[in-house]
Coordinates of C-alpha atoms in Angstrom, one line a residue:
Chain A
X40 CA 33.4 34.4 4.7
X41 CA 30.8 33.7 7.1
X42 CA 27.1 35.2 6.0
X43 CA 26.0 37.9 8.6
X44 CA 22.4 35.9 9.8
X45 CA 24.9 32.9 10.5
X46 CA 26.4 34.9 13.2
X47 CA 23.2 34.6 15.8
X48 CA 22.4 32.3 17.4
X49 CA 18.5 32.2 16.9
X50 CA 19.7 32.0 13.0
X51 CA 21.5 28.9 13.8
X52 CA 19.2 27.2 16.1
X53 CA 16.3 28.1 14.1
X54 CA 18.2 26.4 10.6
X55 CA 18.5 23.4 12.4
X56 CA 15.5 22.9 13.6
X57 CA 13.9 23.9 10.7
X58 CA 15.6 21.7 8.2
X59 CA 14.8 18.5 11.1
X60 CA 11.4 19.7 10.7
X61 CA 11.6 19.8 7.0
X62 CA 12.4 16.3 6.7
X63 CA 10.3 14.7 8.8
X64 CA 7.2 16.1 7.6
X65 CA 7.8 15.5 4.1
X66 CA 8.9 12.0 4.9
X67 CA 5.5 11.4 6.5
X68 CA 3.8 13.4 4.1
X69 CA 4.7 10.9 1.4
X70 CA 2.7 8.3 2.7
X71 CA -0.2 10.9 4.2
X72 CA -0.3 12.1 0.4
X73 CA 0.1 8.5 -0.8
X74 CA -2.9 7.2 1.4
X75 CA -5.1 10.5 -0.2
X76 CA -5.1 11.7 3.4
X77 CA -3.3 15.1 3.2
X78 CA -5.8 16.9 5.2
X79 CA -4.9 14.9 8.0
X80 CA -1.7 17.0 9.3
X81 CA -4.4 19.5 9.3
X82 CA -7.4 17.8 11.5
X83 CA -3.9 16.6 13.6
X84 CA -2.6 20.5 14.3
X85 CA -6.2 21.7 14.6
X86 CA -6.3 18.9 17.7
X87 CA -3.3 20.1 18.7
X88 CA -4.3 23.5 19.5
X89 CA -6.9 21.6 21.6
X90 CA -4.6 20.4 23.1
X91 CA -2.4 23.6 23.6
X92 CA -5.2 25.5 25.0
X93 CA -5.8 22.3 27.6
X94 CA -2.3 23.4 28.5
X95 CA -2.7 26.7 28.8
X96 CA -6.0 26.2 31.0
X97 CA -4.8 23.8 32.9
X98 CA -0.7 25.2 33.8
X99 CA 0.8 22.8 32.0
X100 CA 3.4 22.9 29.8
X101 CA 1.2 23.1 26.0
X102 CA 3.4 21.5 24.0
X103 CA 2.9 18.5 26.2
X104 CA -1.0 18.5 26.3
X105 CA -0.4 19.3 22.5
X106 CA 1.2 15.7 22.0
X107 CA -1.4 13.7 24.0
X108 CA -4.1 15.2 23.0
X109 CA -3.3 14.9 19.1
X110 CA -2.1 11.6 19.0
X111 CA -5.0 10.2 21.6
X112 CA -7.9 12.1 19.3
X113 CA -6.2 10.5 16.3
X114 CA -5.8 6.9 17.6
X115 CA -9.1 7.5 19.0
X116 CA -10.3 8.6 15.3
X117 CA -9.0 5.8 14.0
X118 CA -10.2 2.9 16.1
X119 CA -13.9 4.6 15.5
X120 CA -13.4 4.9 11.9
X121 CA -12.6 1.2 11.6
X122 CA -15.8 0.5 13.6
X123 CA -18.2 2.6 12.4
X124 CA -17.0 2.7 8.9
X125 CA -17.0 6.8 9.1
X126 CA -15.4 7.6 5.7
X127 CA -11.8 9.5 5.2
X128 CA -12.8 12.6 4.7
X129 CA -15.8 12.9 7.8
X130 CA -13.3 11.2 10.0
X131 CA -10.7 14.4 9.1
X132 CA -13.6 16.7 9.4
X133 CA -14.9 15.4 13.0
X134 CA -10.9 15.0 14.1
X135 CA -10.5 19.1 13.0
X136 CA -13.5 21.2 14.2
X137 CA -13.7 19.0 17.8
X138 CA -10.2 19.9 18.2
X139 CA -10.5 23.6 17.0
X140 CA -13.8 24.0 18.8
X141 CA -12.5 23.0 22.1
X142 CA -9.8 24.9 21.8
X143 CA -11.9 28.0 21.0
X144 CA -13.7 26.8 24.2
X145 CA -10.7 26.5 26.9
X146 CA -8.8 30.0 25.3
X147 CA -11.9 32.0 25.8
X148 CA -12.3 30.4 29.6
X149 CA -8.2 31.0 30.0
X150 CA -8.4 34.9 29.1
X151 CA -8.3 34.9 25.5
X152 CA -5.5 34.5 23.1
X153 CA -1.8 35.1 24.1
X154 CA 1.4 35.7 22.6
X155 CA 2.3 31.8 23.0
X156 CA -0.9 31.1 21.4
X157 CA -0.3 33.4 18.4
X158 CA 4.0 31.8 18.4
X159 CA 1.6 28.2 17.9
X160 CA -0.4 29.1 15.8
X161 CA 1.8 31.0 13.1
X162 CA 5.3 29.5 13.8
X163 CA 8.0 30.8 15.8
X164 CA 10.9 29.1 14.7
X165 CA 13.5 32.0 15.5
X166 CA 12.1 31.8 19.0
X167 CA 13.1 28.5 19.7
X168 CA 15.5 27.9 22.4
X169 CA 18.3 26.0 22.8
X170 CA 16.6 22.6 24.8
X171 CA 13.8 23.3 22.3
X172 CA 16.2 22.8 19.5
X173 CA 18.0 19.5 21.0
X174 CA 14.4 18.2 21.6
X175 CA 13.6 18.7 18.1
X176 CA 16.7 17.0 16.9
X177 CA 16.2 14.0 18.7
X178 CA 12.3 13.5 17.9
X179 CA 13.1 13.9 14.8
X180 CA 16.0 11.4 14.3
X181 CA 13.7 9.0 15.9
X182 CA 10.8 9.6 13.3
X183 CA 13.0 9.8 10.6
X184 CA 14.7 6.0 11.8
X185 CA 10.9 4.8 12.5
X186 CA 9.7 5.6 9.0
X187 CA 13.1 4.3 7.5
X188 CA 12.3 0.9 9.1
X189 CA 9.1 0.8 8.6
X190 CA 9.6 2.0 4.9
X191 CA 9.1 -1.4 3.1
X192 CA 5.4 -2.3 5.1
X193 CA 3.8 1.3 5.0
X194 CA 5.3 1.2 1.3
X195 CA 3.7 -2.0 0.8
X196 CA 0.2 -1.3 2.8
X197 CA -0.2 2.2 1.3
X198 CA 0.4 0.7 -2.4
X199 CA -2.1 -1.8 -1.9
X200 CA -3.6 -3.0 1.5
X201 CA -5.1 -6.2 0.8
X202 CA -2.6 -7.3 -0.7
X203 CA 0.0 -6.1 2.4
X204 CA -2.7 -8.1 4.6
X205 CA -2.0 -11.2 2.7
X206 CA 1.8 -11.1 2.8
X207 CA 1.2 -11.6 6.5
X208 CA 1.8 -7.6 7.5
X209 CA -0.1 -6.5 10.5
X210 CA -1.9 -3.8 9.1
X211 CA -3.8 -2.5 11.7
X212 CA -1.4 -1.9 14.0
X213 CA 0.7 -0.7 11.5
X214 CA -2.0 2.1 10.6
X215 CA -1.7 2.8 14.4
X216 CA 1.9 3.0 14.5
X217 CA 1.7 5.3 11.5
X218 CA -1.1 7.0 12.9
X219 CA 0.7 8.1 16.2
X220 CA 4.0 9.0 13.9
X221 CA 1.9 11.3 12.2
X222 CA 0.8 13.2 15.2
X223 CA 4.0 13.0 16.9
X224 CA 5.7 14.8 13.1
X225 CA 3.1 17.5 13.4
X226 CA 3.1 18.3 16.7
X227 CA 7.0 18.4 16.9
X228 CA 6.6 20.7 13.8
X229 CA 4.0 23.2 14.5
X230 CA 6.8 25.8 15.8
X231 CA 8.3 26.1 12.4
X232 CA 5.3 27.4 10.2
X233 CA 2.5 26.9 12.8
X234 CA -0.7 25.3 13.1
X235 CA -2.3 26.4 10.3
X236 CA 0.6 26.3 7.9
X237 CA 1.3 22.7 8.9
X238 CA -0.1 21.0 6.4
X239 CA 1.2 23.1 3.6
X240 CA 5.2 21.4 4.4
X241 CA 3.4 18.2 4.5
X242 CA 1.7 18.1 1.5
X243 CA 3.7 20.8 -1.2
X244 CA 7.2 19.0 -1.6
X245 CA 5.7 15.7 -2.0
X246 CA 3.3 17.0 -4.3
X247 CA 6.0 18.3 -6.8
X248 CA 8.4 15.6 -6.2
X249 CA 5.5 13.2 -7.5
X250 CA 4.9 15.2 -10.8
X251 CA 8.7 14.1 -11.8
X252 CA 10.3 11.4 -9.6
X253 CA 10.5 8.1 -11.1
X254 CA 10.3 5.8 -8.3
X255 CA 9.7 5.9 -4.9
X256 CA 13.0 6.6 -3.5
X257 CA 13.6 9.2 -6.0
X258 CA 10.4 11.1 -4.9
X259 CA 11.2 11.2 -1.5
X260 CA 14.7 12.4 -1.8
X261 CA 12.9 15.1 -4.2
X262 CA 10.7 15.6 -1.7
X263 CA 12.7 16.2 1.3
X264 CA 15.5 18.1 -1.1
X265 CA 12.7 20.7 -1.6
X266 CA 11.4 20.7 1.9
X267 CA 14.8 22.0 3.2
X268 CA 15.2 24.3 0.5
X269 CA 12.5 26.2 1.3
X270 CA 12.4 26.1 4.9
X271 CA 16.7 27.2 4.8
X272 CA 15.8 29.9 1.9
X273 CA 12.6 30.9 3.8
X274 CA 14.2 31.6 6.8
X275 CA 17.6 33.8 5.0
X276 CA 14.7 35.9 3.1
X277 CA 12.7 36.2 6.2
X278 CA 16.4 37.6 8.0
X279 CA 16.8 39.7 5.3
X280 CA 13.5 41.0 4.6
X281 CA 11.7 40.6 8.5
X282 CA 9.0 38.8 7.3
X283 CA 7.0 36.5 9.1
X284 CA 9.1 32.6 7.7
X285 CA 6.6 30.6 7.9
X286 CA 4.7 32.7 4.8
X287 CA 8.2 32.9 3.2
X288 CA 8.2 29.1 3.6
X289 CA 4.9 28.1 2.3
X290 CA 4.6 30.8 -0.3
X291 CA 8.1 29.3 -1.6
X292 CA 7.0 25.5 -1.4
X293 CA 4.1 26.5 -3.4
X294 CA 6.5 28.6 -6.3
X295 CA 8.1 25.7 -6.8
X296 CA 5.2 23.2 -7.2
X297 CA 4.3 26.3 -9.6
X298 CA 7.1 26.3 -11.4
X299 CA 7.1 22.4 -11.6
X300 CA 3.8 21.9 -13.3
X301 CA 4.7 25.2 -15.5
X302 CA 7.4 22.3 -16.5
X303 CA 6.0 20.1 -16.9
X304 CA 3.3 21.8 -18.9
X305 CA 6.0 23.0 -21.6
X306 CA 7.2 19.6 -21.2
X307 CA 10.8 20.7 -19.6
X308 CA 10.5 17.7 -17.5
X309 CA 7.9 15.1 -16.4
X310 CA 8.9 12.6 -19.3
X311 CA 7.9 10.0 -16.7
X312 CA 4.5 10.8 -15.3
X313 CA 1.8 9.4 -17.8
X314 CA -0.6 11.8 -19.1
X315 CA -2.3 9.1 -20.3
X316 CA -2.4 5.8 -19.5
X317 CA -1.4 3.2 -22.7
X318 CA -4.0 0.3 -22.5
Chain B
X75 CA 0.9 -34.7 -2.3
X76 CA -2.1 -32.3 -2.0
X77 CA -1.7 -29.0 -2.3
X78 CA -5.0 -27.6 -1.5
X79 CA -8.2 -29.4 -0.1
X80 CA -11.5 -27.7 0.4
X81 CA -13.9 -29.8 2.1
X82 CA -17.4 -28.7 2.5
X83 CA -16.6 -25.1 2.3
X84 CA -19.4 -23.0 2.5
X85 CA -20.0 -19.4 3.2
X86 CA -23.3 -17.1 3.7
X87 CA -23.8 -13.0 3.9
X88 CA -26.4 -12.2 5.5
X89 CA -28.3 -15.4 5.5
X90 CA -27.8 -16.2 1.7
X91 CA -25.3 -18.7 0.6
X92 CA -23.0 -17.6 -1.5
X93 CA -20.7 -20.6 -1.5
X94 CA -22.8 -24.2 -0.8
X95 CA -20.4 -26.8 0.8
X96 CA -17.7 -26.7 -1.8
X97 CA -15.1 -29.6 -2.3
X98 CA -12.0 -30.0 -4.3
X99 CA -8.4 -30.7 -4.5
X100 CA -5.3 -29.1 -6.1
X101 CA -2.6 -31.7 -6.4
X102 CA 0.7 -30.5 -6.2
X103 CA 2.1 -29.4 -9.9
X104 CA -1.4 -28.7 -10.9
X105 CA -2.7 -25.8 -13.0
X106 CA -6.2 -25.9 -12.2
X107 CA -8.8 -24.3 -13.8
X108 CA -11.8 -22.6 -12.0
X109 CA -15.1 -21.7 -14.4
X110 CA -18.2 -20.0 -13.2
X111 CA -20.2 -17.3 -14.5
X112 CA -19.8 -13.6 -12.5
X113 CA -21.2 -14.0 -9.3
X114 CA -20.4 -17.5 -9.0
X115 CA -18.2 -17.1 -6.1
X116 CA -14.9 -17.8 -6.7
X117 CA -13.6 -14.5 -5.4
X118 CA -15.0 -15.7 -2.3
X119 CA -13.8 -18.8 -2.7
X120 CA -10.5 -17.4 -3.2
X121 CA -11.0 -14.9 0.0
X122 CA -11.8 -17.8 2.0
X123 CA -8.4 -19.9 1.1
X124 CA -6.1 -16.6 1.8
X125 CA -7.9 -16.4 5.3
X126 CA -9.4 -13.1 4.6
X127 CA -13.2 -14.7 4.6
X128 CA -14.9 -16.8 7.2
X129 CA -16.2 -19.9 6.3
X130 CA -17.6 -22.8 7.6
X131 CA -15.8 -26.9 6.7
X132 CA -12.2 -27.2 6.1
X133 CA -9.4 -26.0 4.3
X134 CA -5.7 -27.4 4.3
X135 CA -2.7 -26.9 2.3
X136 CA -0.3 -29.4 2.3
X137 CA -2.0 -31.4 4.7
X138 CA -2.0 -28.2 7.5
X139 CA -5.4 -26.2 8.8
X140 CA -5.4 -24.1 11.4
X141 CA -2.7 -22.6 12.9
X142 CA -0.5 -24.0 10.9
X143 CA -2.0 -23.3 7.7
X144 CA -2.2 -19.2 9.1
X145 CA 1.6 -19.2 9.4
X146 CA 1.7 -20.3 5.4
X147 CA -0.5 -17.6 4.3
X148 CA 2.4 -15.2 3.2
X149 CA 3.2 -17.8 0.9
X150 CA 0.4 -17.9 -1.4
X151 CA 0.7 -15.9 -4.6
X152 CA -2.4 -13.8 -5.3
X153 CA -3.0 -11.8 -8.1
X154 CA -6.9 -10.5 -7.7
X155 CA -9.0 -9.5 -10.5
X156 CA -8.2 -5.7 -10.3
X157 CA -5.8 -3.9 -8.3
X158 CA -7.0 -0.5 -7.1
X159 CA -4.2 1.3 -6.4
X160 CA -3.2 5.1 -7.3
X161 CA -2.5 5.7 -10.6
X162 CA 0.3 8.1 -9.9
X163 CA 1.8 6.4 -7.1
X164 CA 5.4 7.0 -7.5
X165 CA 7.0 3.5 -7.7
X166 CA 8.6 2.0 -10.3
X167 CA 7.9 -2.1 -11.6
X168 CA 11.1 -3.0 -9.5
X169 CA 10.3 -1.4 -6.3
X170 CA 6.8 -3.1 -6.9
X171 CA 8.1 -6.3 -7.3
X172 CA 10.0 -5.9 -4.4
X173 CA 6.9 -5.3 -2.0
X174 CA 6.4 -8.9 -2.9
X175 CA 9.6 -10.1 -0.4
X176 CA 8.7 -11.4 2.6
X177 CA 11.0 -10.8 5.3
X178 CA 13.6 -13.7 5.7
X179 CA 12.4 -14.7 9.3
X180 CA 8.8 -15.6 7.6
X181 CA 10.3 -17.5 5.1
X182 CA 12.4 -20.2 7.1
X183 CA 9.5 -20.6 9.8
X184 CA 7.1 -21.1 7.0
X185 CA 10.1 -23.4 5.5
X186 CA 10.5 -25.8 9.0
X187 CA 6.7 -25.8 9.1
X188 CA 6.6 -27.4 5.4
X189 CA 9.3 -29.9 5.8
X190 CA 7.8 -30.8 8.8
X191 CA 4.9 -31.8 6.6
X192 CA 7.1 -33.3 3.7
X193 CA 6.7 -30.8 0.6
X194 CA 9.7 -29.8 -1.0
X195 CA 9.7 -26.4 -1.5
X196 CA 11.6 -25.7 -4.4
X197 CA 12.8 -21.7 -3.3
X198 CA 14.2 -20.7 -7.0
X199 CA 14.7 -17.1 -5.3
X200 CA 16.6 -18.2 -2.3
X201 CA 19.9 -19.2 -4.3
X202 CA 20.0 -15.6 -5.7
X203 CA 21.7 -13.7 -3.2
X204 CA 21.1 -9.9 -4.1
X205 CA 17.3 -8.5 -3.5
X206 CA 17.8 -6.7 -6.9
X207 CA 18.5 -10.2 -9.4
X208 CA 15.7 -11.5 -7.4
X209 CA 13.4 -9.0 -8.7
X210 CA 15.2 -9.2 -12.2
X211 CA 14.8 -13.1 -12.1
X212 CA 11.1 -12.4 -11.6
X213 CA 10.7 -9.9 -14.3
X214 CA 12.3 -11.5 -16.9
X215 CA 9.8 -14.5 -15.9
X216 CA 7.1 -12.8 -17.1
X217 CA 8.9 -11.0 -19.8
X218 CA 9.3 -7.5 -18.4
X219 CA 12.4 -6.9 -17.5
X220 CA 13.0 -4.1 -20.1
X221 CA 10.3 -2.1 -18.0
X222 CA 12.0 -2.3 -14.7
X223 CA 12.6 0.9 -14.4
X224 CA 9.4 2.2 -15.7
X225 CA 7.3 4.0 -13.1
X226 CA 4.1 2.1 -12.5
X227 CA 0.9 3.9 -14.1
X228 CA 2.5 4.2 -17.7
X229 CA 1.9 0.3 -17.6
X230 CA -1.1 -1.0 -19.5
X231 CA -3.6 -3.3 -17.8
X232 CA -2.1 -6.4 -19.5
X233 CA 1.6 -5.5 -18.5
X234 CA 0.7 -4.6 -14.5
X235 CA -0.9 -7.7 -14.1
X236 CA 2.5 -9.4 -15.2
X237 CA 4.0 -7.2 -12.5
X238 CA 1.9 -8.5 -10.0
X239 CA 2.7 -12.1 -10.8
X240 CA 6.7 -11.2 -10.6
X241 CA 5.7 -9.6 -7.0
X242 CA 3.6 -13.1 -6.4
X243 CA 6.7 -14.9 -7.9
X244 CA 9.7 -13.5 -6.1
X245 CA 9.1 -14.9 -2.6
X246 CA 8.6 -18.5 -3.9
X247 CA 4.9 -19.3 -3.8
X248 CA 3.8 -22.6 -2.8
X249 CA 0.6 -21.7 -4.5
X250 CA -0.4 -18.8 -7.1
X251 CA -4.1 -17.9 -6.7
X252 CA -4.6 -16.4 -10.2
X253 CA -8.5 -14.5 -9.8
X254 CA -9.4 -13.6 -13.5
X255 CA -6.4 -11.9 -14.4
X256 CA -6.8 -10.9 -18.1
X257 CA -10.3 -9.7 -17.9
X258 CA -10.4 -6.6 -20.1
X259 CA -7.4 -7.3 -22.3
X260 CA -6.7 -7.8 -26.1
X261 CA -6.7 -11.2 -27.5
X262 CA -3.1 -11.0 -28.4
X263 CA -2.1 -9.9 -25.1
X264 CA -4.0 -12.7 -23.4
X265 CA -2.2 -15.3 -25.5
X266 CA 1.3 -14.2 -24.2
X267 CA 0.0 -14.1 -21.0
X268 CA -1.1 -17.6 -20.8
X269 CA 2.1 -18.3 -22.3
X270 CA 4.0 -17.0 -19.5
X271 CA 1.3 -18.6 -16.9
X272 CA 2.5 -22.2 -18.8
X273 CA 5.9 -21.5 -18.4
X274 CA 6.0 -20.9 -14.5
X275 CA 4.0 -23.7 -14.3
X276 CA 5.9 -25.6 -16.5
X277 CA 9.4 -24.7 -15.3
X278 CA 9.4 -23.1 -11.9
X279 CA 6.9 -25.8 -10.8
X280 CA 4.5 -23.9 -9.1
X281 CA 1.0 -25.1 -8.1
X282 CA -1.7 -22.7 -9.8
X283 CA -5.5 -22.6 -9.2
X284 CA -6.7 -19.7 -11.9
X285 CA -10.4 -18.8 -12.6
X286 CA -11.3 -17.7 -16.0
X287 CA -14.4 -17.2 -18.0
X288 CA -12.2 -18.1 -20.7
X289 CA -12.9 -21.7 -21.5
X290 CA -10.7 -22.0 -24.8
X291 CA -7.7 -21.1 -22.3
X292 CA -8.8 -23.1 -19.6
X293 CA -8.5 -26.1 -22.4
X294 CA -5.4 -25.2 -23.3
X295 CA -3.5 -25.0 -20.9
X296 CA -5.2 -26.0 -17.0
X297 CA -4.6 -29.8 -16.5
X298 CA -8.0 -29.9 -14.1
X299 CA -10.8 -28.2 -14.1
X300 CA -13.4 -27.1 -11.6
X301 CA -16.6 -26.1 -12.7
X302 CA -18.8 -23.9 -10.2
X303 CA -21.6 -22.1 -9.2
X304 CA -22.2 -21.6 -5.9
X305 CA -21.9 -25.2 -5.5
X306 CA -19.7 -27.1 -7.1
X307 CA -20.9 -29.4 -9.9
X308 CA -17.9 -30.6 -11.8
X309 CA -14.6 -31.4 -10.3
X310 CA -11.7 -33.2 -12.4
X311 CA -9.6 -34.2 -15.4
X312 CA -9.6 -31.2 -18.1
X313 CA -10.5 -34.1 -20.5
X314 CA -13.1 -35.5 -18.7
X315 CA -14.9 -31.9 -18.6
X316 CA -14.4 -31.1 -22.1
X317 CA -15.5 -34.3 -24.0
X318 CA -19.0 -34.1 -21.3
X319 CA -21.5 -32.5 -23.6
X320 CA -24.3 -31.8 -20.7
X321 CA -21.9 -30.4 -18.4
X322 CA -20.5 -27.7 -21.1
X323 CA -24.0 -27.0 -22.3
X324 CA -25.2 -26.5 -18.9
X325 CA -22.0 -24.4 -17.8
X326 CA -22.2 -22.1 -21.2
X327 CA -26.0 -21.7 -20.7
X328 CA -25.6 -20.5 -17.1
X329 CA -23.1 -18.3 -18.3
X330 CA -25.2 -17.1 -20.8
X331 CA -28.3 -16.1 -18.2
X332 CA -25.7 -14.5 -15.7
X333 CA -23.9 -12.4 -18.5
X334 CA -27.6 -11.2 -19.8
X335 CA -28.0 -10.9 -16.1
X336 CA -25.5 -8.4 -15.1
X337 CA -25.9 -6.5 -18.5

């Protein structure tokens, strides 16, 4: 027997979507969270609704103004950091409050905020439509090929850079390709929990997957087995209940990190995360 | 044939020398020894030869410099002093081992490039077929191999830096660039250690340079010695260094002042 919410198609197409979305972000994430830069998908969706709001001043379709502008603020970012030696952390902070303050800026000289602003910035994933959904699919196949490829280098430089430099990896323009990946996952993501929940799929699976995977490959399958779980459960509860699913997402992500240190803590599981380090 | 030769190497920040026209040679086989007291700049030295440093003079391995020499790069071993990396970064010793494989395509230019200048490269790691035994062969090279599957940050200091000589290992270096490795470990732990540094020189016939303040070790096992600071003021037989009375005192009482120095 077929469950009810199956029977629509916004159920369907928003399932879909959502679980692409769900593993590309926590693929990325891994190596965001990995390089101690989890705020990043964060100063990256605050550009993007920059960049939305250059959309909606200028008539043209915001999700594409969301992708340039994103990706171009954080290449820009980037190259500046490298030359000016900004730290992490400023870098973030410049990348997220001149993208949120333009956007502020534009939306007040458009009208103010709209319903597509408010479907950006909280998620609208069972508004999607059916191109939407095929566009989704595609990006993120190729993200989710990209990172697989690239898996052994960005594994290499975000375990230890020098060292990735001397094996003869290009490591700046691998940070660049990485870079423009990253955008490209949040931007593609945003519909599912929004622009200020973006972060939160990024960062939450990986986090919990780290407390107990072993290795590397077992963290990310961990991580991504999580990251659909709660998007897929999220949006059944949300059906069932009509609550907003991108709360219903998060607030599940962050149950199970919950329930995962809560384990770990009564030493359930975790046998193979040091507490402390033998010398 | 030589495997290394530094001529007149010398290297300034910001107006102040920190390396003074350096020269000397690592023949192939060799397991030289670098002493200097902190500071002395064999770090630098060291940055310099892995083309992460500029410098002024010439360097060439196996007869190569420039271009050339660039493409060999991948192929030194390096194993730096300390490793900052997170301590609960998911990866286990294998899958950090096997960060340490260069990508095939590397490997045979790098392989036409040495031929071309007569070394026989003796690539241990290319007659094992699966990526996996590679990594094993490795481990169990530095006695490790019952920790494979251990994630990384339960390893003590002493252990991880084995891991990073089977990630140095496993792509065949031509030459393994050891940069104080044991600093900061137990005695006992620093005697396997050199044991295992003896053996892969001994057995797998690779060409070491190593700096240690550790003297005793350097005795014991390096078959040269080079003695710096700065500039470099001995350059030879291990024998030759040891049985010189002036040049230990001087090297021991310059190690002395830098040690009160820095503490």
């Amino acid at each position: 027997m077929i469950p009810e919410f199956l029977g629509y198609a916004f159920m369907q197409r928003g399932l879909i979507a959502g679980a692409a979305i769900a593993i590309i972000c926590s693929l990325m994430g891994t190596f965001l969270v990995l390089r101690r830069q989890s705020l990043f998908g964060d100063a990256l969706s605050h550009m993007a609704f920059g960049g939305i709001s250059v959309g909606l001043f200028t008539g043209i379709y915001p999700l594409w103004t969301a992708y340039a502008v994103s990706i171009l603020g954080a290449l820009g970012m980037t190259k500046l950091r490298k030359s000016t030696k900004i730290s992490g952390d400023a870098a973030i902070a410049v990348l997220l409050v001149s993208g949120f303050g333009m956007g502020v800026l534009l939306i007040s000289a458009t009208g103010g905020f709209s319903i597509d602003l408010f479907s950006f910035l909280f998620g609208s994933i069972l508004l999607i439509s059916n191109t939407d959904t095929i566009l989704v699919l595609i990006i993120s196949a190729g993200l989710t090929i990209s990172l697989v490829m690239l898996r052994k280098q960005l594994l290499h430089f975000t375990f230890d850079e020098e060292q990735a430099r001397v094996s003869g990896l290009n490591v700046d323009r691998l940070n660049y390709v990485f870079v423009a990946i990253a955008g490209i996952t949040v931007i593609t993501s945003m519909r599912l929990v929004g622009i200020l929940l973006i972060s939160a799929l990024i960062v939450l699976p990986n986090i919990t997957s780290m407390l107990f995977g072993k290795g590397f490959k077992q963290t990310v399958t961990a991580s991504i087995s999580i990251s659909v779980f709660s998007v897929i459960f999220g949006i059944i509860l949300s059906y069932y209940f009509d609550l907003a699913p991108s709360g219903i997402i998060v607030m599940i992500s962050v149950a199970i990190l919950v329930g995962a240190l809560a384990a770990k803590y009564f030493g359930i599981i975790g046998k193979s995360m040091p507490i402390q380090r033998a010398v | 044939m030589k495997a290394l030769e530094v001529s007149d190497v010398s290297i300034s920040y910001n107006g102040n020398l920190a390396i003074d026209k350096v020269n000397f040679d690592v023949n192939e086989g060799d397991l030289l020894g670098i002493v200097g007291p902190n500071g002395a700049g064999k770090t630098t030295l060291f940055r310099a030869i892995l083309g992460m440093q500029n410098y002024t003079g010439t360097i060439r391995m196996f007869g190569l410099e420039g271009k050339k020499y660039h493409a060999l790069l991948p192929l030194i071993g390096y194993v730096s002093q300390k490793v900052n990396f997170e301590q609960n970064f998911p990866a286990t010793v294998s899958e950090v081992v096997a960060m340490g494989l260069l990508p095939e395509k590397i490997l045979e230019k790098s392989q036409t490039i040495l031929q071309k200048s007569g070394f026989n490269w003796n690539r241990v790691y290319k007659k094992i077929n699966k990526n996996s035994d590679k990594i094993l062969e490795a481990l169990k090279a530095v006695n490790l191999e019952s920790l494979k599957d251990a994630r990384i940050g339960q390893l003590s200091g002493g252990q991880l830096q084995r891991v990073f000589i089977a990630k140095a290992l496993v792509k065949d270096p031509i030459l393994l660039i050891l940069d104080e490795p044991v600093t900061g470990v137990d005695v006992e732990t620093q005697t396997k250690f050199y044991n295992i540094i003896k053996k892969i020189n001994d057995e797998n016939k690779i060409t070491m340079v190593w700096s240690s303040h550790d003297l005793e070790a350097i005795a014991k096992l390096a078959n040269r010695v080079a003695c710096m600071n700065r500039k470099m003021f001995f350059h030879g037989q291990k024998e030759e260094f040891f049985s010189n009375e002036d040049l230990l005192k001087t090297y021991t009482e310059s190690a002395m002042q830098m040690h009160m120095h820095h503490h």
